Amino acid sequence: MLTRAVGEWTARCEELEEQVKRVRAEGRAEAQAEFAKGLQDAELRVMRARSTMRQAEEERAKAEALLAQAQEELARRRREAERDAARE
């Protein structure tokens, strides 16, 4: 979901960059400032989305590590329980 949002915002940034270039060519300072602001806002959203994606990836890695630990602990306890049952 975030990957798609980053892609969409990146595409929007590119569109806004093209609009800024066209406006500059037309010499409309007011519209140029408006489009430049839109571009800046879009770039900020992309940066925030990328940051959020990095955080999500880090949290996923932590969760996967915890899951692996839990699975290892479960396997260890099962082996212990089987050994104990075999002794009885």
C-alpha positions as MATLAB code, in Angstrom:
seq = 'MLTRAVGEWTARCEELEEQVKRVRAEGRAEAQAEFAKGLQDAELRVMRARSTMRQAEEERAKAEALLAQAQEELARRRREAERDAARE';
ca = [
       0.000    0.000    0.000;
       2.754    2.431    0.927;
       4.772    1.365   -2.085;
       1.844    2.263   -4.324;
       1.397    5.592   -2.538;
       5.079    6.418   -2.968;
       4.829    5.549   -6.647;
       1.730    7.694   -7.084;
       3.284   10.623   -5.240;
       6.491   10.280   -7.224;
       4.472   10.359  -10.437;
       2.567   13.384   -9.134;
       5.889   15.105   -8.367;
       6.988   14.482  -11.924;
       3.709   15.896  -13.255;
       4.067   18.977  -11.076;
       7.678   19.452  -12.203;
       6.485   19.459  -15.802;
       3.745   21.951  -14.941;
       6.292   24.205  -13.224;
       8.452   24.100  -16.366;
       5.472   25.001  -18.574;
       4.410   27.814  -16.265;
       7.938   29.208  -16.188;
       7.965   29.200  -19.956;
       4.678   31.102  -19.957;
       6.030   33.566  -17.426;
       3.145   33.370  -14.973;
       4.846   34.036  -11.654;
       1.777   33.535   -9.484;
       0.843   30.224  -11.034;
       4.498   29.223  -10.950;
       4.621   29.768   -7.200;
       1.407   27.781   -6.746;
       2.703   24.820   -8.736;
       6.093   25.006   -7.022;
       4.304   24.843   -3.650;
       2.307   21.838   -4.830;
       5.523   20.173   -5.936;
       7.164   20.856   -2.594;
       4.159   19.458   -0.729;
       4.156   16.341   -2.901;
       7.869   15.820   -2.348;
       7.358   16.085    1.417;
       4.603   13.458    1.254;
       6.932   11.159   -0.681;
       9.670   11.612    1.916;
       7.226   10.899    4.753;
       5.880    7.838    2.973;
       9.388    6.509    2.394;
      10.206    7.071    6.059;
       7.027    5.265    7.076;
       7.921    2.401    4.736;
      11.391    2.107    6.271;
       9.888    2.029    9.760;
       7.349   -0.594    8.708;
      10.101   -2.720    7.167;
      12.155   -2.464   10.373;
       9.148   -3.428   12.494;
       8.405   -6.341   10.179;
      11.993   -7.571   10.519;
      11.696   -7.373   14.320;
       8.393   -9.242   14.238;
       9.877  -11.938   12.014;
      12.816  -12.318   14.410;
      10.433  -12.648   17.364;
       8.389  -15.225   15.474;
      11.528  -17.227   14.689;
      12.521  -17.124   18.361;
       9.057  -18.239   19.440;
       9.104  -21.097   16.929;
      12.529  -22.203   18.157;
      11.340  -22.063   21.764;
       8.238  -24.072   20.882;
      10.323  -26.712   19.114;
      12.683  -26.911   22.112;
       9.797  -27.349   24.541;
       8.211  -30.018   22.379;
      11.489  -31.945   22.280;
      11.741  -31.666   26.072;
       8.165  -32.845   26.485;
       8.795  -35.809   24.187;
      11.946  -36.733   26.150;
      10.043  -36.482   29.419;
       7.190  -38.619   28.041;
       9.662  -41.221   26.785;
      11.246  -41.486   30.251;
       7.912  -42.217   31.936;
];
